[in-house]
Coordinates of C-alpha atoms in Angstrom, one line a residue:
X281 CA 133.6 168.7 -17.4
X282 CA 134.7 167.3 -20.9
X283 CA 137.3 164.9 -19.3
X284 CA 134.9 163.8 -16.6
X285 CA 132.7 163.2 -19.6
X286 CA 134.8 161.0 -21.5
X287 CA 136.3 159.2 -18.2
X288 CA 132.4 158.2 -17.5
X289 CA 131.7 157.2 -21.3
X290 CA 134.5 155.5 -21.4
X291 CA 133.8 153.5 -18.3
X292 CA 130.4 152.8 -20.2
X293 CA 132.0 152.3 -23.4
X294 CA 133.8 149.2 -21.0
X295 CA 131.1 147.3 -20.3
X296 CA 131.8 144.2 -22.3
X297 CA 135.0 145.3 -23.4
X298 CA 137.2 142.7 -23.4
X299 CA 140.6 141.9 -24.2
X300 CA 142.1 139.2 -26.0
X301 CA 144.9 137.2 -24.2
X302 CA 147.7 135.8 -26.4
X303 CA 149.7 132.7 -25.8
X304 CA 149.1 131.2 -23.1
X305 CA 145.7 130.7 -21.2
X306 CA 145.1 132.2 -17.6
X307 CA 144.6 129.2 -15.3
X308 CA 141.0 129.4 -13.9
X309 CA 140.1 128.9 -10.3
X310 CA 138.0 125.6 -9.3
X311 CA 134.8 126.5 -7.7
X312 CA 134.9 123.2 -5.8
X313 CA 133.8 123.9 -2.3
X314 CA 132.4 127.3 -3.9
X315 CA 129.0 128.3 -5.8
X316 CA 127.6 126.2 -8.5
X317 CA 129.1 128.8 -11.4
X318 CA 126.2 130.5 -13.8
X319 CA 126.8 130.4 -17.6
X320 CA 125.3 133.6 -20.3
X321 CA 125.6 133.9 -23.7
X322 CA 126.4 137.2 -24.5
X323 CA 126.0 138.7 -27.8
X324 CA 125.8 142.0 -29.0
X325 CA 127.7 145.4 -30.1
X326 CA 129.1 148.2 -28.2
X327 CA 130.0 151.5 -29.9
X328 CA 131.4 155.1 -28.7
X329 CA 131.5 157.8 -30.8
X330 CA 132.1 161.5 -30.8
X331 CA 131.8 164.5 -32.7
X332 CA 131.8 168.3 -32.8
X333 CA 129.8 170.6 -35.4
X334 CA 130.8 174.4 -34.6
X335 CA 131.0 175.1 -30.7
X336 CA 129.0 172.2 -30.1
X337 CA 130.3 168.9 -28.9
X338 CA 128.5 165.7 -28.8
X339 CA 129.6 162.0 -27.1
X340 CA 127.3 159.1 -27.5
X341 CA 127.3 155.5 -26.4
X342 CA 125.5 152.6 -27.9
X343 CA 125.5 149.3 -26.4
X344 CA 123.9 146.2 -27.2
X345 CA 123.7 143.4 -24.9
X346 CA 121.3 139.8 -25.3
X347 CA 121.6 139.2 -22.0
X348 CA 121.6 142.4 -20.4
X349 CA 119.6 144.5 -22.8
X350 CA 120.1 147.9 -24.3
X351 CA 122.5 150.6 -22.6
X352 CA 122.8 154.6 -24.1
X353 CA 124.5 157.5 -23.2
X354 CA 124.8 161.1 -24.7
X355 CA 126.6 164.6 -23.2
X356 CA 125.9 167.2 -25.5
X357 CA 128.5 170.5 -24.4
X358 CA 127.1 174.3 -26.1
X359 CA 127.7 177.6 -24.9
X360 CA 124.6 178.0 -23.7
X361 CA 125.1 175.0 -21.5
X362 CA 125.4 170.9 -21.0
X363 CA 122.9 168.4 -21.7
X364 CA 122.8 164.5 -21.0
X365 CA 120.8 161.4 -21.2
X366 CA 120.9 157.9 -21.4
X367 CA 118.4 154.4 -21.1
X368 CA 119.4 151.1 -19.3
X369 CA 118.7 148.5 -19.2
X370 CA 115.5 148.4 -22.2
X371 CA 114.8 146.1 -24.9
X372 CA 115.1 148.9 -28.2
X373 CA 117.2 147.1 -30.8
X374 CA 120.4 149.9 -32.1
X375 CA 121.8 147.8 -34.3
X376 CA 120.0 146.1 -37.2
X377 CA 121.2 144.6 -40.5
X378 CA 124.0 147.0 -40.5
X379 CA 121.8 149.9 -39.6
X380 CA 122.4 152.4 -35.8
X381 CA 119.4 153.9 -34.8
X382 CA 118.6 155.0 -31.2
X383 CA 116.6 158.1 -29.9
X384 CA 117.5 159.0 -26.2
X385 CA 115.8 161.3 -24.2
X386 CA 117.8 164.8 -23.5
X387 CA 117.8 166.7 -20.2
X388 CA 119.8 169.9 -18.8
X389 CA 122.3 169.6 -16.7
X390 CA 122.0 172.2 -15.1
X391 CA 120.3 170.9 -12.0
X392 CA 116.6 171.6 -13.1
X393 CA 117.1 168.2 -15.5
X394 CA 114.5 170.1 -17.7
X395 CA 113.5 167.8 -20.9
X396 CA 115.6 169.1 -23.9
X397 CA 113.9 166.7 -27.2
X398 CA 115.9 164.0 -28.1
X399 CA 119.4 162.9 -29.5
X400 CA 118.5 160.8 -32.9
X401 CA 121.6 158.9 -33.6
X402 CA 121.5 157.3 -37.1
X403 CA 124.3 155.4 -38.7
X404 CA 125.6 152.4 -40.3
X405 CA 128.6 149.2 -39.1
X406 CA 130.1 146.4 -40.9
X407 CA 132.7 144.0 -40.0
X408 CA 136.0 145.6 -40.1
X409 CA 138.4 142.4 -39.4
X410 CA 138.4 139.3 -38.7
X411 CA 137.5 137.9 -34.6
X412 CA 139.9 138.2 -32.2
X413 CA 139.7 135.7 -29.4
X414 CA 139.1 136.5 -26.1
X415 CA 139.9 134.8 -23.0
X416 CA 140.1 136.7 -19.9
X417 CA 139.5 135.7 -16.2
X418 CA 138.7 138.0 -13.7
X419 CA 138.6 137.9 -9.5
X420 CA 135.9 140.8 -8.7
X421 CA 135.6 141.0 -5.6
X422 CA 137.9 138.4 -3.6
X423 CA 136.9 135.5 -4.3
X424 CA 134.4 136.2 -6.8
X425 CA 135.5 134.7 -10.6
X426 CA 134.5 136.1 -13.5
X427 CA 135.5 134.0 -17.4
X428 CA 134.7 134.8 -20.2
X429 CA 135.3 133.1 -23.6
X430 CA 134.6 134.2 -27.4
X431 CA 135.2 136.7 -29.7
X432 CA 135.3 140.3 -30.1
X433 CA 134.7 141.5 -34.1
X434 CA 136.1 144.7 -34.8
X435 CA 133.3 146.8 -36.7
X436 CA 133.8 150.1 -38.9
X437 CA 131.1 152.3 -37.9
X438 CA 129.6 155.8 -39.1
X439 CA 127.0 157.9 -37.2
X440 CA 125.4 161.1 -37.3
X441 CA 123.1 162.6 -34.1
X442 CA 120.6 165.4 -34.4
X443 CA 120.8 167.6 -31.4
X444 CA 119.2 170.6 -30.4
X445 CA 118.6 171.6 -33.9
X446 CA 122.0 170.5 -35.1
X447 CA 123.3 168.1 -36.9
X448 CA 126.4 166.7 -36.1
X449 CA 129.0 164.1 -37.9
X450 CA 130.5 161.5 -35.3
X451 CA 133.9 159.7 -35.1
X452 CA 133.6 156.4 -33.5
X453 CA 136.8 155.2 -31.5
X454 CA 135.7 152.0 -30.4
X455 CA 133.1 149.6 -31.9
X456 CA 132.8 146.1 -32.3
X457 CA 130.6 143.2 -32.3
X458 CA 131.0 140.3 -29.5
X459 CA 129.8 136.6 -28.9
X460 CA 130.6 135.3 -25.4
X461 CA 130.1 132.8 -22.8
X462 CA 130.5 133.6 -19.6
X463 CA 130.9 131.9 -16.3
X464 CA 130.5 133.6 -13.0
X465 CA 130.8 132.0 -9.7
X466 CA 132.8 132.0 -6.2
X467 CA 135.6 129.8 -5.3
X468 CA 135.5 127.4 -1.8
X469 CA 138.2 127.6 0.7
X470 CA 140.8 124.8 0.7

């Protein structure tokens, strides 16, 4: 279960993950002859952290999007058994002034998805770096171009999450904050 676990939150943990492209650009399609392309601004913060306190292990992601709201996921893994949970998309704001908070709503996995409280996920962030630029261009599905432009800002974030009566430290492996514009549209045939 743990490395299905941490393939799915790392697939959340993705969503607007981007990577910067050195050197030279990545020519972008024409959408003459195609649909008129659609532009967002996307700004916002996406963090994944983990932790374990004892034999229980916790994995929680945080993201942040204006343009697509507010995305969370937690697994929670005791002997006693696995619990999950997660909200998308919703308007709660996580990050604040420097300050995490997010409560999301527990359940068994088990199969009866019984209520089991809530994960309350405090923490802080700050820059960690400078921004990185981002250019990427992307053809999902045939045909279908997606480009995005901006930066990615590399952030240093601690978090704790009360679970099931525990508390529990977490170690966040990816977060950073992101400002983007992106263009989305279909190409014509020549």
């Amino acid at each position: 279960m743990r490395t299905t676990t941490r393939a799915v939150l790392a697939c959340l943990a993705a969503v607007g993950t981007l990577t910067a492209v050195p050197g030279a650009a990545q020519a972008a399609p024409s959408a003459e002859g195609g649909t008129k392309p659609t532009r967002t601004v996307e700004k916002g913060y996406a963090v994944n952290c983990s932790g374990r306190s004892g034999d229980v292990f916790v994995a929680v992601d945080l993201y942040q999007n204006s343009a697509y709201g507010t995305h969370t996921g937690v697994v929670v893994e005791t002997p006693e058994g696995e619990y999950g949970g997660g909200y998308g998309p919703g308007d709660a704001t996580l990050f604040s002034g420097g300050a995490i908070t997010a409560g999301i709503p527990l359940r068994k996995l088990d199969g009866t998805g019984e209520p089991a409280g809530d994960a309350t996920v405090t923490g802080t962030y700050t820059a960690a770096g400078e921004p990185t630029r981002v250019h990427e261009v992307v053809e999902d599905p045939a045909g279908h171009y997606v480009i995005t432009r901006g930066t990615n800002t590399p952030l240093d974030a601690s978090a704790t999450v009360e679970v099931l009566g525990r508390e529990v430290p977490l170690s966040c492996s990816t977060a950073f904050a992101f400002d983007l514009t992106v263009l989305r549209f279909s190409a014509g045939r020549g």
